[in-house]
CSV table of C-alpha atoms and ligand atoms in Angstrom, one decimal:
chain,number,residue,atom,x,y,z
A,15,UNK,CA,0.0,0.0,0.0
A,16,UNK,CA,1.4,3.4,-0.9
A,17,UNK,CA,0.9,6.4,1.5
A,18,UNK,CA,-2.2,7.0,0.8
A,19,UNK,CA,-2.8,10.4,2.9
A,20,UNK,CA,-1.2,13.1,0.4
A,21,UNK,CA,-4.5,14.6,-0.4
A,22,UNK,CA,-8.4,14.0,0.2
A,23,UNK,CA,-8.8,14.1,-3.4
A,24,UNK,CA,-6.9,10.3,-3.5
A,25,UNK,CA,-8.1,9.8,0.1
A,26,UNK,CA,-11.7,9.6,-1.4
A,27,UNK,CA,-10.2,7.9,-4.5
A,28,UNK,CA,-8.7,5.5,-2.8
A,29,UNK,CA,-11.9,4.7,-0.5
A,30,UNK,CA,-13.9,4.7,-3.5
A,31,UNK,CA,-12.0,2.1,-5.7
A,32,UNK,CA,-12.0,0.2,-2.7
A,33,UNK,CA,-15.3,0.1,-1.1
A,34,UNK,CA,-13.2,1.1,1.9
A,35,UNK,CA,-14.9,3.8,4.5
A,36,UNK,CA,-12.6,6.5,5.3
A,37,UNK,CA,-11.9,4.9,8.9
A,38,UNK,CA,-11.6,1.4,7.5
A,39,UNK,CA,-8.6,2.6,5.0
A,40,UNK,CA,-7.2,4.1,8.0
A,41,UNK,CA,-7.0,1.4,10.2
A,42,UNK,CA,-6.0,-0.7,6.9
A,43,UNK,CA,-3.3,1.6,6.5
A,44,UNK,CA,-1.8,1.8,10.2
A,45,UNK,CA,-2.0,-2.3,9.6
A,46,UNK,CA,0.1,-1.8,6.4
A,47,UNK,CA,2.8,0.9,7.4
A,48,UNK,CA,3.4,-0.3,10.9
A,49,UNK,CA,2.3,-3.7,11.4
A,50,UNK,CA,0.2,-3.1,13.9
A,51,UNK,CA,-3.0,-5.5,14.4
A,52,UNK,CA,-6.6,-3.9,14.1
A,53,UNK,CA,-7.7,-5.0,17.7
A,54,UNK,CA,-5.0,-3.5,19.4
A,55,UNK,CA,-5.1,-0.6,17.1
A,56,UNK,CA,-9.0,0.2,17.9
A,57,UNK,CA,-7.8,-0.4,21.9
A,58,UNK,CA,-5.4,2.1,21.7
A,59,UNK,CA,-7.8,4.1,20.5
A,60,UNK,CA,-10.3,3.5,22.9
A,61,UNK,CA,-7.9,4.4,25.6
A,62,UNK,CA,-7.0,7.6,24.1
A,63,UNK,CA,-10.2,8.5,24.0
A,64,UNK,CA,-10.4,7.7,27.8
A,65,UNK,CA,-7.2,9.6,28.2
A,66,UNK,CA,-9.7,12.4,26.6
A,67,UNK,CA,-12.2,11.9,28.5
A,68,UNK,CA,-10.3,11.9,32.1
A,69,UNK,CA,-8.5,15.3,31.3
A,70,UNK,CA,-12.1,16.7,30.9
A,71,UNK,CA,-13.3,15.2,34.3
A,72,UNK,CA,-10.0,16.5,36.0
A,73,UNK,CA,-10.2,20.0,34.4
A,74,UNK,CA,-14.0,20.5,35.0
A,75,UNK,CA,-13.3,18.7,39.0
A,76,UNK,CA,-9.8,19.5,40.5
A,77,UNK,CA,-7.5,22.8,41.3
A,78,UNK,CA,-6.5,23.9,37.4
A,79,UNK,CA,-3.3,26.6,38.7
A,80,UNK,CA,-0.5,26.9,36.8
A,81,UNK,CA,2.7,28.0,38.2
A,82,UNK,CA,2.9,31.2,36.3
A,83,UNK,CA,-0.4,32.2,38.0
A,84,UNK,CA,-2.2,32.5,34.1
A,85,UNK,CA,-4.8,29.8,34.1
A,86,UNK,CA,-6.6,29.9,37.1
A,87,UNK,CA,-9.7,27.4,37.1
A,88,UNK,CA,-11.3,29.0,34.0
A,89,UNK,CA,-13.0,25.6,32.7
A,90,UNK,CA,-14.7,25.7,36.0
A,91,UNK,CA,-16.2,29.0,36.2
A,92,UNK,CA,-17.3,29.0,32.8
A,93,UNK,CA,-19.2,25.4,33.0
A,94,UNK,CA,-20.7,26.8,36.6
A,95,UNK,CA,-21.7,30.7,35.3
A,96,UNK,CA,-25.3,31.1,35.9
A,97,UNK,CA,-25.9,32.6,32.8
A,98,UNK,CA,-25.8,30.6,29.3
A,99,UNK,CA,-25.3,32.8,26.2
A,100,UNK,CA,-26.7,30.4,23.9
A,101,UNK,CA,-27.4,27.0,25.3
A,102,UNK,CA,-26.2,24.8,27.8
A,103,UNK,CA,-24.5,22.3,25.6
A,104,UNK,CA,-22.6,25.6,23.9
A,105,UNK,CA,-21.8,26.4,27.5
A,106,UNK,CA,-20.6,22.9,28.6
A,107,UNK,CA,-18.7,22.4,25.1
A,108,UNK,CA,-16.7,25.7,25.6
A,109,UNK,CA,-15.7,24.3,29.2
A,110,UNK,CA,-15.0,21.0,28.5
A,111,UNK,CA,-12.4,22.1,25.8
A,112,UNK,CA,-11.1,24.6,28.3
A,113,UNK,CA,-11.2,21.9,30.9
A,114,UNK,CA,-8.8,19.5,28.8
A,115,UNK,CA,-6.7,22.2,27.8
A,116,UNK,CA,-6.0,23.8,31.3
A,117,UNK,CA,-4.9,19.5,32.9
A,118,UNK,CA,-2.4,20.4,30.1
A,119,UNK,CA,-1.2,23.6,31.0
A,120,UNK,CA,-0.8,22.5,34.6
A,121,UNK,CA,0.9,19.6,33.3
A,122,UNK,CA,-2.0,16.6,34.0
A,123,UNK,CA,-2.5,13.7,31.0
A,124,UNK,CA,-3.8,14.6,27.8
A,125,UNK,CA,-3.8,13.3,24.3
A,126,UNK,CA,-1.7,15.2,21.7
A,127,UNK,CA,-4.1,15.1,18.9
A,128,UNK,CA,-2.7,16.6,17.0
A,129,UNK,CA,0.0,19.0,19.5
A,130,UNK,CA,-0.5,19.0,23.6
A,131,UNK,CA,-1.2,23.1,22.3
A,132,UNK,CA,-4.7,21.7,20.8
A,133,UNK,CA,-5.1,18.8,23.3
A,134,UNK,CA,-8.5,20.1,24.5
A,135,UNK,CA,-10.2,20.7,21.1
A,136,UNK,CA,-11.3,17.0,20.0
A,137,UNK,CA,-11.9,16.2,24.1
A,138,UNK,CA,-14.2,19.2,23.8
A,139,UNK,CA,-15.9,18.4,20.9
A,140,UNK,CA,-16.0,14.6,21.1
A,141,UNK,CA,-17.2,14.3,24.3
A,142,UNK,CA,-20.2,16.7,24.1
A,143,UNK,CA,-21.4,15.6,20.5
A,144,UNK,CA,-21.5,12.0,22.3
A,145,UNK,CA,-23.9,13.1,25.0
A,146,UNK,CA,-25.7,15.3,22.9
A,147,UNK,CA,-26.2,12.3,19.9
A,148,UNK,CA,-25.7,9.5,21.9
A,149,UNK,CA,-23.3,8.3,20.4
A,150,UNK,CA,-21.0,4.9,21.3
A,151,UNK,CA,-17.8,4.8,21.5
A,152,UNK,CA,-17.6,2.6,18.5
A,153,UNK,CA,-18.7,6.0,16.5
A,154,UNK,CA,-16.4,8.1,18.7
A,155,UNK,CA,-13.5,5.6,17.7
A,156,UNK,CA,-14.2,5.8,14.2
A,157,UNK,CA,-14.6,9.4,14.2
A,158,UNK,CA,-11.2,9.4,16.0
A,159,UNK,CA,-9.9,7.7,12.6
A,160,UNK,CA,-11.5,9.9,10.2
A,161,UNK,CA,-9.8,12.9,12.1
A,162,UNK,CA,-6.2,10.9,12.4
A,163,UNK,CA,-6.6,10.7,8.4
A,164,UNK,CA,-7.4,14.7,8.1
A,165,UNK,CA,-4.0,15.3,10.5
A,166,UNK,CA,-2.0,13.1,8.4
A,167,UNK,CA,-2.5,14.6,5.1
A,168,UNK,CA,-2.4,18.4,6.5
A,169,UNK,CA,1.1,17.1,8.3
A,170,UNK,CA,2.2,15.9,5.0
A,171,UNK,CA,0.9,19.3,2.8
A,172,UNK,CA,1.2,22.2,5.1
A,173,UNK,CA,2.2,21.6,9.1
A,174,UNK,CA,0.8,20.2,12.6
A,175,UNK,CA,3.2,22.4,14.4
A,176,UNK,CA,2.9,26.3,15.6
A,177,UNK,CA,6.3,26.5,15.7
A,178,UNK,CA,6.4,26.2,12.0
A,179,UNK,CA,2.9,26.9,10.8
A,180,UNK,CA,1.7,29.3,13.4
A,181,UNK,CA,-1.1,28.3,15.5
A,182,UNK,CA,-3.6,27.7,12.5
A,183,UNK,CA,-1.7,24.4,12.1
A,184,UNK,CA,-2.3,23.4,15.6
A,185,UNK,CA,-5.4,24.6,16.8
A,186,UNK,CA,-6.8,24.9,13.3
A,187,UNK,CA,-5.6,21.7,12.4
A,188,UNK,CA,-7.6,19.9,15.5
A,189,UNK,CA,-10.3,21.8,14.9
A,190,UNK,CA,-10.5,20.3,11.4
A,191,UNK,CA,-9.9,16.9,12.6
A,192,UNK,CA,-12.9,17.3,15.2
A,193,UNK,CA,-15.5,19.0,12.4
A,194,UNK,CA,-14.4,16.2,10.2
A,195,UNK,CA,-15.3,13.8,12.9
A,196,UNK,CA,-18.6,15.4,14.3
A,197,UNK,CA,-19.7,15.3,10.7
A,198,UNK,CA,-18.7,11.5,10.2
A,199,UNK,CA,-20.3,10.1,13.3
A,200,UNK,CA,-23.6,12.0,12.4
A,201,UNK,CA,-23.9,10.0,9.2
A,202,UNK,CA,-22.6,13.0,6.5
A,203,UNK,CA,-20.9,11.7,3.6
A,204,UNK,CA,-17.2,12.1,2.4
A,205,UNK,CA,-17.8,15.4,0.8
A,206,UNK,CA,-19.3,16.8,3.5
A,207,UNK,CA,-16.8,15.4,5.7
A,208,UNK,CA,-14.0,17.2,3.9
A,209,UNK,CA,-16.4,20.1,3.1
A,210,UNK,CA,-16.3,20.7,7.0
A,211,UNK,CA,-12.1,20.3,6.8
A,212,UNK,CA,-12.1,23.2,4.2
A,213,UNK,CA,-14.7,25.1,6.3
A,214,UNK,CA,-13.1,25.4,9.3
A,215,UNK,CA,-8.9,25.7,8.2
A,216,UNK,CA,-11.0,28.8,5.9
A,217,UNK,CA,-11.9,30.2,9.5
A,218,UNK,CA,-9.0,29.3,11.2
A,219,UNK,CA,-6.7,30.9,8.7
A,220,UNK,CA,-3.4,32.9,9.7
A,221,UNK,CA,-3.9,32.7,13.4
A,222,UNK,CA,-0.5,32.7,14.5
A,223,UNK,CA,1.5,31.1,17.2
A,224,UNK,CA,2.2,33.7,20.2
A,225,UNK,CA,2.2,32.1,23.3
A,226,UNK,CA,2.8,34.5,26.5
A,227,UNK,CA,6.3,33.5,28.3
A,228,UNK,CA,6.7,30.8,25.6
A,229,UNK,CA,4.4,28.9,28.0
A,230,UNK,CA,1.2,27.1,26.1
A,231,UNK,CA,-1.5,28.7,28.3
A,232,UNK,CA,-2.3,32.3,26.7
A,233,UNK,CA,-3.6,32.8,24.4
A,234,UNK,CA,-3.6,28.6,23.6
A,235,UNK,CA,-6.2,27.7,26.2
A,236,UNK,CA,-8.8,29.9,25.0
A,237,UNK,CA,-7.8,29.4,21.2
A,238,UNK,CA,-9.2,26.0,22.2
A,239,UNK,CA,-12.4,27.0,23.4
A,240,UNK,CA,-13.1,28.8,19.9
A,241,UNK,CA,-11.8,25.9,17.9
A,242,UNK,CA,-14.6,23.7,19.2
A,243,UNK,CA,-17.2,26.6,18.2
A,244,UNK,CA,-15.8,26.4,15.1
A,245,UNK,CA,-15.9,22.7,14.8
A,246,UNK,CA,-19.2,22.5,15.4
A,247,UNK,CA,-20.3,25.4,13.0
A,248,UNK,CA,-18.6,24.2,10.1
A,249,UNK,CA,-19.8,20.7,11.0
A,250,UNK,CA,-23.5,22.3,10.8
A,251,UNK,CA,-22.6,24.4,7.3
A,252,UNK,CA,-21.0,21.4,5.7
A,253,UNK,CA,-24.4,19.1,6.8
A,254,UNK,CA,-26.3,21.4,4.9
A,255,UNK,CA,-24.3,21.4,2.0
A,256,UNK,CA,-23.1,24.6,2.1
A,257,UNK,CA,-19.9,24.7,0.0
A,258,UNK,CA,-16.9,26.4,1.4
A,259,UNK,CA,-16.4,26.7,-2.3
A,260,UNK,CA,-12.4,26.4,-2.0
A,261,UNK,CA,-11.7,22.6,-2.2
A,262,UNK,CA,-10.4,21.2,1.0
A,263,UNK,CA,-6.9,20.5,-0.5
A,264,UNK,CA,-6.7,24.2,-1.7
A,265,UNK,CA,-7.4,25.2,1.8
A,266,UNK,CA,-4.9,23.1,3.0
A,267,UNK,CA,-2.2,24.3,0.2
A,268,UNK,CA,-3.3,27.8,1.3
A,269,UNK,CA,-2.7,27.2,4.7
A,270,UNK,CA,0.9,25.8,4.5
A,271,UNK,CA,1.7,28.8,2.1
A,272,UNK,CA,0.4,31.2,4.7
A,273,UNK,CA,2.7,29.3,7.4
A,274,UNK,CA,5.6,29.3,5.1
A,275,UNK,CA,5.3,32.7,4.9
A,276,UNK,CA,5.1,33.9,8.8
A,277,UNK,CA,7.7,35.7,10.4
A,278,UNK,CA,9.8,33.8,12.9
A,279,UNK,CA,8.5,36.2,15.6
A,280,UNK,CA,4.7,34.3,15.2
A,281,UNK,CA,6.3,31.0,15.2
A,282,UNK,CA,6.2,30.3,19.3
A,283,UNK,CA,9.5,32.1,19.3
A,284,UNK,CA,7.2,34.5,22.2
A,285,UNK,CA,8.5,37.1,20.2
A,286,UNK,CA,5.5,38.6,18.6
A,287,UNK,CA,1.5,38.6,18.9
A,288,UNK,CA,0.0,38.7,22.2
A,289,UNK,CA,3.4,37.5,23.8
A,290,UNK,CA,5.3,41.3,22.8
A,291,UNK,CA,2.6,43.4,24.6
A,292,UNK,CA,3.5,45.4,27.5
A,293,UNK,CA,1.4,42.8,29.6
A,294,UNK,CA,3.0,39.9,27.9
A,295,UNK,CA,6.4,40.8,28.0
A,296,UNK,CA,5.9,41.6,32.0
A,297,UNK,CA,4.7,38.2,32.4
A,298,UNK,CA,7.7,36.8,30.8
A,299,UNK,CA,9.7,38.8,32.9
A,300,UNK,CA,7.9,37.7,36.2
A,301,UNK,CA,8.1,34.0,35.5
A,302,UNK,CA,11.7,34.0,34.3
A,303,UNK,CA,12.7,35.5,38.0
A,304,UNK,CA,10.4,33.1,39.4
A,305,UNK,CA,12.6,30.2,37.8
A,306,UNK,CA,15.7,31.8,38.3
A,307,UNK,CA,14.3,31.8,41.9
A,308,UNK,CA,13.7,28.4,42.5
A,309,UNK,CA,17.0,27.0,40.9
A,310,UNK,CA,19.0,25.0,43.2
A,311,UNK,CA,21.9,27.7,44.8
A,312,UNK,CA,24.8,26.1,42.8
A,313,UNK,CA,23.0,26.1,39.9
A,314,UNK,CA,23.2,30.1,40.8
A,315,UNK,CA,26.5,30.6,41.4
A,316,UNK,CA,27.7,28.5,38.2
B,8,SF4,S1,-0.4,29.8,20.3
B,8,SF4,FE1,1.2,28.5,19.7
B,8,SF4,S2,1.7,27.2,21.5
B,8,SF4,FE2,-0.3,28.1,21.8
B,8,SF4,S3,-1.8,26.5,21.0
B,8,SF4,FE3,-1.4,28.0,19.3
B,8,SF4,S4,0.3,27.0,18.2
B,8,SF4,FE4,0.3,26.0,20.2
């Protein structure tokens, strides 16, 4: 079997020729390229998903501080406010993905799907369009696949990493793997699958990577709040049918063109963005004396 993920156009291809569904030629191809065995591949799975789940319990339950005093329980306050915006399953969707994100920023267990960055994005989504659908974890799973196929062909045409796409490859990459997913687990077919890919790396578009003190908490932990949104709006344009008019490869072209063309500084070099304000760079500051602080006294006089 060739590599097969270099562009949903042969992804769909492929699938057709086959009579493969997209998750099927996944699993067939993680059988193929690594040897793996389908059981144990669908119980890894399975236990990321767990993994995914847990870091939403543990956000949403215990003390979420980090050490540099910037996330500070969020995912709670937002799931407990009084007041819902727009519904309470917007409201508990929002918190979950902060929940996820924040056990990452204070250094809990998450799954890095695609970047620990975007690790609260698919937890987020996943887990609220399962109680919202009732949905098994069979569909999750599979849903899980069809989102590890959209990662692997945006890896191989543009970039999962902010440090050399800017944050649109990381949190706009999960993003996409989650619409893709939502849309495949409530019965859309592979164009509307993809449709939703091209949708939401459209919105998601040029965000770049600036992450305050070079720590992933700000702005990254809210960037993952408004990810999910978006999943699940382009998820609901691309049920409809509603074209995002640019195919899904173009988008994904576009987007490593954009990337190729950042400057360093919005890279998660902490140089530019929201991490060069007056606020950010006195953060920086603040938690680089509080290191220096708590190094061990020869370490200090070396
Ligand atoms: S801002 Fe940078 S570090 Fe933070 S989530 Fe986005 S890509 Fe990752």
């Amino acid at each position: 079997m060739s590599y097969l993920f270099e562009s949903f156009k042969g992804w769909k291809s492929y699938c057709e020729e086959k009579n493969l569904s997209l998750p099927e030629s996944v699993i067939e191809y993680e059988v193929d390229q690594k040897n793996g065995e389908r059981d144990k591949i669908q119980a890894g799975l399975l236990q990321a998903y767990d993994v995914m789940r847990d870091a939403v319990k543990t956000g949403l339950e215990e003390e979420m501080t980090s050490r540099s005093g910037m996330i500070n329980n969020g995912a709670k306050k937002v799931y407990n406010h009084p007041l819902s915006v727009l519904s309470p399953e917007f409201q508990k969707l929002i918190s979950r993905a902060l929940a996820a994100k924040e056990v990452n920023s204070c250094m809990g267990r998450v799954v890095a799907a695609p970047t620990a960055g975007a690790s609260g994005i698919l937890p987020g989504t996943l887990v609220t369009a399962q109680e919202i659908h009732g949905l098994t974890d069979e569909q999750i799973i599979e849903g899980l696949l069809v989102g590890a196929g959209i990662a692997l062909i945006i890896e191989e045409k543009a970039s999962l990493a902010g440090a050399v796409g800017g944050c649109q490859a990381e949190t706009g990459s999960a993003a996409a793997m989650a619409a893709g997913a939502i849309v495949y687990c409530l019965g859309g077919n592979t164009d509307q699958i993809f449709n939703a890919v091209a949708v939401t790396i459209q919105c998601m578009l040029g965000l770049v990577c600036d992450p305050v003190a070079g720590l992933v908490e700000v702005p990254c932990v809210v960037r993952n709040a408004s990810a999910a949104a978006i999943s699940f709006s382009s998820a609901q344009i691309a049920l409809a049918n509603v074209s995002g008019v640019i195919p899904v490869d173009e988008c994904v072209e576009a987007m490593g063109e954009v990337g190729a063309s950042m400057e360093s500084r919005y890279k998660e070099t902490a140089m530019g963005g929201l991490a060069a304000t007056l606020t950010g760079q006195a953060i920086s500051e603040r938690v680089l004396i509080k290191d220096i602080e708590i190094l061990p006294d020869d370490e200090l006089e070396e």
